[in-house]
Coordinates of C-alpha atoms in Angstrom, one line a residue:
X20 CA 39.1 8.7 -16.9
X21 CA 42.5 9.4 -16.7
X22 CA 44.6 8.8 -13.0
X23 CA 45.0 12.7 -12.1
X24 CA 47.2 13.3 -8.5
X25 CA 46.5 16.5 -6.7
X26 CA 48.4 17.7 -3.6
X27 CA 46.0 18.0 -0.9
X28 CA 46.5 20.8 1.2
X29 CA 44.1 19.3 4.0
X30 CA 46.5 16.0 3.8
X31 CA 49.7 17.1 3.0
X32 CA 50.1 14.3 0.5
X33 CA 49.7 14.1 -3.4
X34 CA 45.9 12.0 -4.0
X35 CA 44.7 10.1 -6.3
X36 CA 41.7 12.4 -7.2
X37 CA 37.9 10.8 -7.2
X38 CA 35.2 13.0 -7.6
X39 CA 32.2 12.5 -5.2
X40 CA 30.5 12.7 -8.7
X41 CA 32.3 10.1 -10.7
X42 CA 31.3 11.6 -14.3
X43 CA 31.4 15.2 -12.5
X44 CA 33.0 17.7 -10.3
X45 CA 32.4 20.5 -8.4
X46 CA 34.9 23.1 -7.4
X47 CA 35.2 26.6 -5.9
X48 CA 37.8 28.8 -5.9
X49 CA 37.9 32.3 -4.1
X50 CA 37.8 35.5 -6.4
X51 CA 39.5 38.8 -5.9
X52 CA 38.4 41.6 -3.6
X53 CA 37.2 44.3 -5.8
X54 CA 38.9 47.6 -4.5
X55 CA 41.5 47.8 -7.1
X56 CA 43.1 47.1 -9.8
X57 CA 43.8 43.4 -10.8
X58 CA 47.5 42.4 -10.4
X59 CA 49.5 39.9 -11.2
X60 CA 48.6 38.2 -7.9
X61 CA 45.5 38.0 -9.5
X62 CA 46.6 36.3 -12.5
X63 CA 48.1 33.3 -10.8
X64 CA 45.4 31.7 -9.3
X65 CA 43.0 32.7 -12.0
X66 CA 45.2 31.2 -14.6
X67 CA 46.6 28.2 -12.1
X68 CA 42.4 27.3 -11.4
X69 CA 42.0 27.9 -15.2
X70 CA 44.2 25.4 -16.3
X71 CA 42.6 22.8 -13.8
X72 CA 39.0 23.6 -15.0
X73 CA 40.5 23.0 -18.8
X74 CA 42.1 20.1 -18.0
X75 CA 39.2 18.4 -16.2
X76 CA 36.5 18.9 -19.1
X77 CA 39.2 17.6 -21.6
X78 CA 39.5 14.2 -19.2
X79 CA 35.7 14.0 -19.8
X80 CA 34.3 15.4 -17.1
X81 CA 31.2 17.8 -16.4
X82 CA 32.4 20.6 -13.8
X83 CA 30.9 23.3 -11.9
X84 CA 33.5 25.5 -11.0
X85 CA 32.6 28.7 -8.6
X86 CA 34.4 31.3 -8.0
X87 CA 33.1 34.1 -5.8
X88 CA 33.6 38.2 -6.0
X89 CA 33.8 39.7 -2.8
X90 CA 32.6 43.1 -2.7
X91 CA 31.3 43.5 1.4
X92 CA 32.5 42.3 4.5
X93 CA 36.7 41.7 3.9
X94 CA 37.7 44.4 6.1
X95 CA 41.3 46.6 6.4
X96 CA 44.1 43.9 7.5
X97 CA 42.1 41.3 7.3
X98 CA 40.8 42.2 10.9
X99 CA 37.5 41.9 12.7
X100 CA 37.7 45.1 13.1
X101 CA 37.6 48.6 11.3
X102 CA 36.8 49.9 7.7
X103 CA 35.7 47.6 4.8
X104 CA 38.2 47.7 2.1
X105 CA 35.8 48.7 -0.5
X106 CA 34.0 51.2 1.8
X107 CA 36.9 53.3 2.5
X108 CA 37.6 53.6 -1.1
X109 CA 34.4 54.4 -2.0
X110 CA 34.5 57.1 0.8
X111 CA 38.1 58.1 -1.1
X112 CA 36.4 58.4 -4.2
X113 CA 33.1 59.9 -3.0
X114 CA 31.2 56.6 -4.4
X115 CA 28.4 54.4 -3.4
X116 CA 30.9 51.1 -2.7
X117 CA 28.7 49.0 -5.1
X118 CA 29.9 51.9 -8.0
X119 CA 33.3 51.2 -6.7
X120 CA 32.8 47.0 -6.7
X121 CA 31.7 47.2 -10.3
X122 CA 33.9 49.2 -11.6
X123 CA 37.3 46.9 -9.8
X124 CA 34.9 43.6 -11.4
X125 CA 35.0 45.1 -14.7
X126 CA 38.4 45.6 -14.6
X127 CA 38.6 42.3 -13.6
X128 CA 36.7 40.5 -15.7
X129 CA 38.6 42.8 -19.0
X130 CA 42.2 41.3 -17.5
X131 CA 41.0 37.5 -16.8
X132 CA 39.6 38.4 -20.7
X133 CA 42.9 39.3 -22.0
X134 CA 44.8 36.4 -20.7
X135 CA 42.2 33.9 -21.9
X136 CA 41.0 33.0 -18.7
X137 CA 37.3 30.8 -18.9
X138 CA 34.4 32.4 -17.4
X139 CA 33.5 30.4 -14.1
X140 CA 30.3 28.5 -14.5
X141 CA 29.1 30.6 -11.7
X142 CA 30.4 33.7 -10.3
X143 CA 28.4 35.1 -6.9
X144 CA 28.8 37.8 -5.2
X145 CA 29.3 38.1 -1.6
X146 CA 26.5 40.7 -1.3
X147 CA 24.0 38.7 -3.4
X148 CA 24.1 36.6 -0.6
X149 CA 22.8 38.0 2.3
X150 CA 20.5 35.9 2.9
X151 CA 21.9 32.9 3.3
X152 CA 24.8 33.6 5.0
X153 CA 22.4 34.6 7.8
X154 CA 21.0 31.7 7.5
X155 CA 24.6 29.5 7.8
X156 CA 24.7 31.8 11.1
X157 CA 21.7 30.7 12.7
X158 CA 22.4 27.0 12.4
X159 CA 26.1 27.8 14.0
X160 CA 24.4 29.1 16.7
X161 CA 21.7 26.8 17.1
X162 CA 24.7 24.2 16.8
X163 CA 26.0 26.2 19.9
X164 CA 29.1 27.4 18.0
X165 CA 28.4 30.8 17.8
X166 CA 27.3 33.8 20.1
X167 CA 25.9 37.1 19.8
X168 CA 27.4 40.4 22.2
X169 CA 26.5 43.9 21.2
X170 CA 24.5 43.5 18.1
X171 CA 27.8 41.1 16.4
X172 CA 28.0 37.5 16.2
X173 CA 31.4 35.6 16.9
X174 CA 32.8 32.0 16.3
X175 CA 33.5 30.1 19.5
X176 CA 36.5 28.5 18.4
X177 CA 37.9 27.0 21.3
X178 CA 34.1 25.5 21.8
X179 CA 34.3 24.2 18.3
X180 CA 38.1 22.7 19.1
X181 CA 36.8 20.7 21.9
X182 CA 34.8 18.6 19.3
X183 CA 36.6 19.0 16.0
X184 CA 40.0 20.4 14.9
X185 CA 40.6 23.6 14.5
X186 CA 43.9 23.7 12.3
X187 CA 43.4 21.2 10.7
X188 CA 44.3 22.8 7.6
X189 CA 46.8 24.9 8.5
X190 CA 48.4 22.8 11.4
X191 CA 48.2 25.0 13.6
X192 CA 47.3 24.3 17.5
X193 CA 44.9 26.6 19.2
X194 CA 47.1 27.3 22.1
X195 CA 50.0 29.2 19.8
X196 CA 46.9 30.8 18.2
X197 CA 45.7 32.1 21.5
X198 CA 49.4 33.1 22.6
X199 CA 50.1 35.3 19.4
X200 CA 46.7 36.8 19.6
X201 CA 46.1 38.0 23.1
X202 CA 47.2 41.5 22.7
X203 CA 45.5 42.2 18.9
X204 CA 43.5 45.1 19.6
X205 CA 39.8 45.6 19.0
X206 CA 38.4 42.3 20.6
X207 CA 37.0 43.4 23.7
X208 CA 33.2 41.5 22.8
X209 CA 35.0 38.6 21.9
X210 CA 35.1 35.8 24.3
X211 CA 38.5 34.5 23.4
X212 CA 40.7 36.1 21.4
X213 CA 41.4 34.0 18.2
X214 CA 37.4 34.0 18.1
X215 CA 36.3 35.3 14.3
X216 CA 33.7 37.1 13.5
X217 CA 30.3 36.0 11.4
X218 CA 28.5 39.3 12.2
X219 CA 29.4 42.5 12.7
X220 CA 27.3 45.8 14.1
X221 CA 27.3 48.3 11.8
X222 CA 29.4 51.6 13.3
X223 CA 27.2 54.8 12.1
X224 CA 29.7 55.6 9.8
X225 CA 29.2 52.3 8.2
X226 CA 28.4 52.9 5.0
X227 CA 27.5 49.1 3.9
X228 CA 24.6 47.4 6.0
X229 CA 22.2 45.3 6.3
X230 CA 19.6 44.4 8.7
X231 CA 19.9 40.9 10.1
X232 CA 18.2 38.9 13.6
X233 CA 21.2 40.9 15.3
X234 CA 20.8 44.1 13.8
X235 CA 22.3 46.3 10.9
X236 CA 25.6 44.9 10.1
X237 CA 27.4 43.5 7.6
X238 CA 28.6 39.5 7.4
X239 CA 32.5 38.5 8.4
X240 CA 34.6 37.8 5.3
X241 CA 35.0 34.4 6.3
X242 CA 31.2 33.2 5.9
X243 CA 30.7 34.3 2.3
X244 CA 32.6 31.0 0.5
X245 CA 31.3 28.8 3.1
X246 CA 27.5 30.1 2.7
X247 CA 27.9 30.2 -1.3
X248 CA 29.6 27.1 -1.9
X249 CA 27.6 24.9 -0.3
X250 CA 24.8 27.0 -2.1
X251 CA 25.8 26.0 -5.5
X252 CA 28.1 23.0 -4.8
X253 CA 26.4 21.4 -2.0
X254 CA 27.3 20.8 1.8
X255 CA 30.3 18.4 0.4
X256 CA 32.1 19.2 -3.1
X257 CA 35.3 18.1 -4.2
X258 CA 37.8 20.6 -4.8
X259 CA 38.6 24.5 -3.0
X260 CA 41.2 26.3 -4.6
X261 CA 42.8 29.6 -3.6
X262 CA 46.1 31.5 -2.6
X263 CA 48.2 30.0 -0.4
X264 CA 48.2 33.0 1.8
X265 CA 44.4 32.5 2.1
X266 CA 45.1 28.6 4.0
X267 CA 44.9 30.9 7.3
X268 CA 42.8 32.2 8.6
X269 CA 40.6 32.1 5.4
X270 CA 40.3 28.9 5.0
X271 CA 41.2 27.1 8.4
X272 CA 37.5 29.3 9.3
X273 CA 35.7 28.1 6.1
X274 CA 36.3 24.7 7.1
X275 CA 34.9 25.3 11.1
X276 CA 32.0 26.9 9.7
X277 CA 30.9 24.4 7.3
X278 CA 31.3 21.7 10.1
X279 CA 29.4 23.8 12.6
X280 CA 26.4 24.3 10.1
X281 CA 26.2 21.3 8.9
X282 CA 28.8 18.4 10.5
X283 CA 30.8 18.4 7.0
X284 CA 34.0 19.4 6.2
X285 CA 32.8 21.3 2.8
X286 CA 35.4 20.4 0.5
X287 CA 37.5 17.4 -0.2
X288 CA 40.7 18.2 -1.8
X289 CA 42.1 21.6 -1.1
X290 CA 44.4 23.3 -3.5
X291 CA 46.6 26.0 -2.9
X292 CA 48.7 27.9 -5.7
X293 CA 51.8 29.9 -3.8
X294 CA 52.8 33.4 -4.5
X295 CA 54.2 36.1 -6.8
X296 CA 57.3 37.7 -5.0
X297 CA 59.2 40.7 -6.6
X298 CA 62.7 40.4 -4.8
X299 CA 62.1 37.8 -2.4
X300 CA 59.1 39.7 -1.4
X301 CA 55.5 38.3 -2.1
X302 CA 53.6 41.0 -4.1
X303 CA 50.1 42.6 -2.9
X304 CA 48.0 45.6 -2.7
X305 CA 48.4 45.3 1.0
X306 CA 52.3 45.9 0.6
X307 CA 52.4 48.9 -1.9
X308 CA 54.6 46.6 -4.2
X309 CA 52.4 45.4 -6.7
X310 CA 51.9 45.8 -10.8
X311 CA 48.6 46.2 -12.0
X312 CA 48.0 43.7 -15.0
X313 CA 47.2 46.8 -16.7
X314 CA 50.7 48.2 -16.1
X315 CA 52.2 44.7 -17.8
X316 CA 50.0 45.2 -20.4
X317 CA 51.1 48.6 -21.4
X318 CA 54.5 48.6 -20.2
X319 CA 53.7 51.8 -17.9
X320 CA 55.4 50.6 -14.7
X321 CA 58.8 52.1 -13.4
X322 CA 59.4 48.4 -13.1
X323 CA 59.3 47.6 -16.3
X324 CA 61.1 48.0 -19.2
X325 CA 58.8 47.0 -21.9
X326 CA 55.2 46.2 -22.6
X327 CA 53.9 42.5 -22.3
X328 CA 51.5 40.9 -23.9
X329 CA 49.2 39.0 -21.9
X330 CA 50.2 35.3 -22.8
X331 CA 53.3 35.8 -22.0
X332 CA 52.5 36.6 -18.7
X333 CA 50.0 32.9 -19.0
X334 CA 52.9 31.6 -20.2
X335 CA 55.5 33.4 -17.5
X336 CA 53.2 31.8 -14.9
X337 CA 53.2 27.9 -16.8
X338 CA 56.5 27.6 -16.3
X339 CA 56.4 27.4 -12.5
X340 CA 54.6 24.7 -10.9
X341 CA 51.3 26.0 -9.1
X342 CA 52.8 25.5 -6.0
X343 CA 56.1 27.0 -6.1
X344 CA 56.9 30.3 -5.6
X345 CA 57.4 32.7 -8.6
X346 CA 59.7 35.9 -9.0
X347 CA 58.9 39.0 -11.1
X348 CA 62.0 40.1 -12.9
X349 CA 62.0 41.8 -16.4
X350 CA 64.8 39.2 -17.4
X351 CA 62.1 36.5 -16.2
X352 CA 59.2 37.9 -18.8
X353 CA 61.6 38.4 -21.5
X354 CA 62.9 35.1 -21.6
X355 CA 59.1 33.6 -21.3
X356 CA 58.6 36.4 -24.6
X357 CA 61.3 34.5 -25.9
X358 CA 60.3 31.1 -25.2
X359 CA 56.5 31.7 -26.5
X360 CA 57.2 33.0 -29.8
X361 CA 59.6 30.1 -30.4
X362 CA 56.7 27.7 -29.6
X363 CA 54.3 29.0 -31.8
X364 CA 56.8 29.5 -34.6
X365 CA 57.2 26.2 -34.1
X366 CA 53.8 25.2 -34.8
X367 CA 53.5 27.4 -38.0
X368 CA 56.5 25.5 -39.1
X369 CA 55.0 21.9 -38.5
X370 CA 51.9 23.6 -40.6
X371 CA 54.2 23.9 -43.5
X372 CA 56.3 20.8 -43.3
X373 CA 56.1 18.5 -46.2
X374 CA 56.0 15.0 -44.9
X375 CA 58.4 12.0 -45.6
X376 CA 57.6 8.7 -46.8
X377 CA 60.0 7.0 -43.6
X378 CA 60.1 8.7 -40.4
X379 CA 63.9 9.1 -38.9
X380 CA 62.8 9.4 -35.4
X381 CA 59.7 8.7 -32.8
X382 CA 57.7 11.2 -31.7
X383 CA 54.4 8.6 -30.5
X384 CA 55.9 9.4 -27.0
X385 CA 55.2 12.6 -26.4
X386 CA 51.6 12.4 -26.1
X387 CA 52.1 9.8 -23.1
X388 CA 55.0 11.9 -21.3
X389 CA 52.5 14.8 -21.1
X390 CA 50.0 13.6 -19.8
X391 CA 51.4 11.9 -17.2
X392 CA 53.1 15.0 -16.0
X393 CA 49.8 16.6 -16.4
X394 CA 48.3 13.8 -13.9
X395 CA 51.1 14.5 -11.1
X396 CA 49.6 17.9 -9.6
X397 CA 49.2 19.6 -13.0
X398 CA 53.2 19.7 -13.7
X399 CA 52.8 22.5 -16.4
X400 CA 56.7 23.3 -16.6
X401 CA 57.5 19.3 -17.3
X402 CA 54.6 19.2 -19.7
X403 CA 56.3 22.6 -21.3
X404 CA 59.7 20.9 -21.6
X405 CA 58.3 18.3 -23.3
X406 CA 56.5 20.2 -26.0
X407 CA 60.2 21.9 -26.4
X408 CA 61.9 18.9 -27.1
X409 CA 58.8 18.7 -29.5
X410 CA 60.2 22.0 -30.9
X411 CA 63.8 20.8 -31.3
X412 CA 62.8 17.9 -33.6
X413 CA 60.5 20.3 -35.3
X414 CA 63.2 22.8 -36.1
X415 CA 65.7 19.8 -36.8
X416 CA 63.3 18.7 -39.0
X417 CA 63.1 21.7 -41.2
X418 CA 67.1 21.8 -41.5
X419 CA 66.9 18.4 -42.9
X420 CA 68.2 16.9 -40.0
X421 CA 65.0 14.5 -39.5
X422 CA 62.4 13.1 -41.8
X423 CA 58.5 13.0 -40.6
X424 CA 55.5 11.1 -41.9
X425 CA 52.0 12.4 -42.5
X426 CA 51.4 10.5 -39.0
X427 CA 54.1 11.9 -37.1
X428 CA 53.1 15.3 -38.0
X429 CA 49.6 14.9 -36.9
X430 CA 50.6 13.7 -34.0
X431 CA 52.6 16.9 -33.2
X432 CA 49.5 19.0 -34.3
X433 CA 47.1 17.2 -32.3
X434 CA 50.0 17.3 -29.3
X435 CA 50.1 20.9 -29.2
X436 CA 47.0 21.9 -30.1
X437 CA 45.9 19.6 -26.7
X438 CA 48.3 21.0 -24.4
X439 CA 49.5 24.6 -26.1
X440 CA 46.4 26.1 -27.3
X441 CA 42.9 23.7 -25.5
X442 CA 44.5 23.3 -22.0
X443 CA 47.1 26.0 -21.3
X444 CA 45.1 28.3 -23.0
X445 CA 48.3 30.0 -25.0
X446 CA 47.6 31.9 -28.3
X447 CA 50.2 33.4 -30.9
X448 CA 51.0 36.6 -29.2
X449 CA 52.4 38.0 -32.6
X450 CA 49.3 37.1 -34.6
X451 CA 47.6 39.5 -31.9
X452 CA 49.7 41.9 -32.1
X453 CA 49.8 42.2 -35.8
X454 CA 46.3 42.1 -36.0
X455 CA 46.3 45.3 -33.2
X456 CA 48.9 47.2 -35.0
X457 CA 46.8 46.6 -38.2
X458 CA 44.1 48.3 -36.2
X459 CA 45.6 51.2 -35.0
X460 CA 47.2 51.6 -38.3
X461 CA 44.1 51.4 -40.1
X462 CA 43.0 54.2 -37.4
X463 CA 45.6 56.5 -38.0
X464 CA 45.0 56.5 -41.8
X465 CA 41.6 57.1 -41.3
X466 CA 42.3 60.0 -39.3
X467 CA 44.6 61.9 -41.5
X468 CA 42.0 61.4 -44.8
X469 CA 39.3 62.8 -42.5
X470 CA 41.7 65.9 -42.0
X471 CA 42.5 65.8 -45.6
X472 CA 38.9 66.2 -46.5
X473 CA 37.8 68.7 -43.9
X474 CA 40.8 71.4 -45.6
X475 CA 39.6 70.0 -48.6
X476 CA 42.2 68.3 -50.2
X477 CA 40.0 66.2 -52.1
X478 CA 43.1 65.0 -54.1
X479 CA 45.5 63.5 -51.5
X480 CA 42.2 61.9 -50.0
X481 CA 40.9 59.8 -52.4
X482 CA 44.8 59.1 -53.7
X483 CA 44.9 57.4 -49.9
X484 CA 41.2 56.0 -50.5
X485 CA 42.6 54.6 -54.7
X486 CA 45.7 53.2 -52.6
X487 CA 44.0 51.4 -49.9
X488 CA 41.7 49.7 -52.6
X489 CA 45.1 48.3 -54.1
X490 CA 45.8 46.6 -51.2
X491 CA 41.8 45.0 -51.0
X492 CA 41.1 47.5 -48.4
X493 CA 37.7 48.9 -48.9
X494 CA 37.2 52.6 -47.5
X495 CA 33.0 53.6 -46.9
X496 CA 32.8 57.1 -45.8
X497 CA 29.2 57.3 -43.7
X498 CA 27.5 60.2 -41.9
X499 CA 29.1 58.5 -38.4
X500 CA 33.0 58.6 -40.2
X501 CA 35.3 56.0 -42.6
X502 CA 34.8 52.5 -41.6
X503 CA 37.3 49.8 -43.5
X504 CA 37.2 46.1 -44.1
X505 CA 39.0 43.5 -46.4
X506 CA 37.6 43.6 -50.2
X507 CA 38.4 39.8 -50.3

């Protein structure tokens, strides 16, 4: 294996990563909320965790990777208190909330599809897992960490400080915790105020429930990873990924819950991509500022000024390391439009070079420059600016500026189909959309012969049909419509 550095959010240092597993590794990275529509918010740690998950199996290694939907129990504000998110849409909607959960998965699971994002190995969802997430209470309790008032259970987290750290991820200390939290509303069962919640009583007008050792209720939003991580990954696994706005208190409460249940930390490297800002300002659902994949897709935000295909937003998001921040601007996605379809023409053109006999330049280094910039903390925009320099020689090559061998060329095409295509995931953008514009083309032919032949013009009709076989496109006219293929 390969010496791959991580930074370690837990640590604050770059790590040499070794699995617990040395020939596997196990990781779990928290999924979207599903009360909307996916963003761009979305996209970056989907893609950031899907590049990681690619990179591993290519170094040789069997993973697990997790990564949970959470569809009960992440409440308005990310409180303790008040409506679920996906309850008061479904009450917005007149829907049962599990109609409205599916739906936002689909939608989901149709954008992480479109910018060639792998499926998970497993993907739970929070409400599948009732069960055992009552269960992880019990054992906080029984561990003396937790207490029930009024039907709800809470977190003793000044209890838990005594004995561990709470903050340890985050660094923060429990006494500005309990200054900036005294006069938060809402947490008059609580025995301190920076207390979470593992259980909470269902109000009447609760519409998601469940009956529990405490009553009907509904688990806190922090329990769900702990309870179905250490479900499918064990009580210690390697690697939790996630936002960097989910560190705290997301996170810093994951990590006191798995210690309370079970005296182990949960996970051992924790990873943390940062965020998508649109003017400085990070973009959510939560601050009415956000553009729907969808919307980047089809070019339908005021934002916008054109349409985007979905790898070049993969690709937007490659040139920014995981952990720096990344700005929305239509100049931004233009250039990465730009820089994408140079990169691929640039691989068509390394298809049809015609190779020297004497190579006038070296290009065994690349190979070795990328993957060490892979191995420090997945460096994806220094692993990009090598395979441009790639290009350059490419491009140089084809005005007769360089000579390549047989070798050297194969090299290239094994260097860019490692990184380009099997590891960052990237696809020809153009292909795609040729192939869709053939499609709807194709469609809108089909459409005007059916007219054709319902006013009877039997004449222009099959003149389209005798046309279209020219080309080696074979029309069939069935009981259900045309359908078309290729004759060849």
């Amino acid at each position: 294996m390969q010496d791959l550095k991580i930074h370690n959010t837990l640590t604050g240092n770059k790590e040499l990563f070794k699995p617990i597993n040395p020939k596997a590794v196990t990781m779990y990275v928290c999924g979207p909320t599903v009360y909307g529509e996916p963003h761009l918010g979305h996209a970056r740690p989907a893609v950031t965790f899907d590049i990681l998950f690619r990179y591993l199996k290519y170094m040789g290694y069997k993973v697990r990777y997790v990564r949970n939907i959470t569809d009960v129990g992440h409440l308005l504000n990310d409180a303790d208190e008040g409506e679920d998110k996906i309850g008061e849409k479904a009450k917005a909607l007149q829907l049962e909330p599990m109609e409205v959960a599916h739906f936002y998965t689909k939608k989901y699971h149709e954008s992480m599809f479109k910018l060639n994002v792998e499926n998970p190995s497993i993907e739970p969802l929070a409400s599948g897992h009732i069960i055992e997430q009552i269960e992880m209470i019990k054992k906080i309790i029984d561990n003396g960490f937790g207490y029930e008032v009024n039907g709800s259970v809470y977190f003793d987290v000044l209890k838990y400080n005594d004995a561990n750290n709470y903050g340890i991820l985050s660094r923060r200390k429990i006494d500005d915790l309990m200054n900036n939290s005294r006069d938060l509303d809402g947490q008059l069962d609580k025995k301190n105020s920076v207390d979470f919640a593992l259980w909470k009583k269902a109000s009447p007008e609760h519409i998601m429930r469940w009956s529990s050792p405490w009553g009907d209720g509904f688990p806190g939003w922090h329990l769900e990873c702990s309870a179905m991580s250490c479900k499918y990954l064990g009580e210690e696994f390697d690697i939790h990924g996630g936002g960097m706005d989910l560190v705290f208190p997301h996170h810093e409460a994951e990590i006191a819950q798995c210690c309370a249940a079970n005296k182990k930390q949960g996970a051992k490297y924790w990873m943390h991509n940062n965020m998508i800002t649109i003017g400085g300002q990070k973009m959510g659902k939560s601050l009415g500022n956000f553009i729907t994949l969808n919307e980047f897709f089809n070019g339908s935000h005021d934002k916008l000024e054109q349409a985007y295909h979905p790898m070049v937003i993969r690709f937007f998001l490659l040139q920014a390391h995981y952990r720096s921040t990344v700005d929305f601007s239509n100049d931004a996605l233009q250039a990465a439009e730009k820089g994408l379809i140079r990169l691929f023409n640039a691989i068509k053109t390394l298809n049809d070079l015609i190779p020297k006999d004497k190579s006038t330049i070296d290009v065994s280094s690349f190979k070795s420059k990328c993957d060490q910039a892979m191995n420090d903390d997945l460096n994806t925009p220094i692993v990009l600016s090598y395979l441009f320099d790639a290009v350059k020689i490419i491009n140089s090559t084809k005005e007769s500026k360089y000579d390549l061998t047989s070798q050297d060329i194969e090299q290239l095409k094994t260097l860019f189909t490692k990184y380009a295509v099997n590891i960052f995931g990237l696809c020809n953008s153009q292909e795609e959309n040729s192939a869709s514009n053939i499609d709807g083309l194709m469609s809108l032919i089909l459409d005007v012969r059916t007219q054709l032949k319902a006013s009877q013009d039997w004449s222009t009709a099959d003149k389209i049909r005798d046309g279209l076989n020219n080309l080696n496109i074979e029309i069939k006219d069935t009981k259900n419509g045309a359908t078309w293929k290729y004759s060849n």
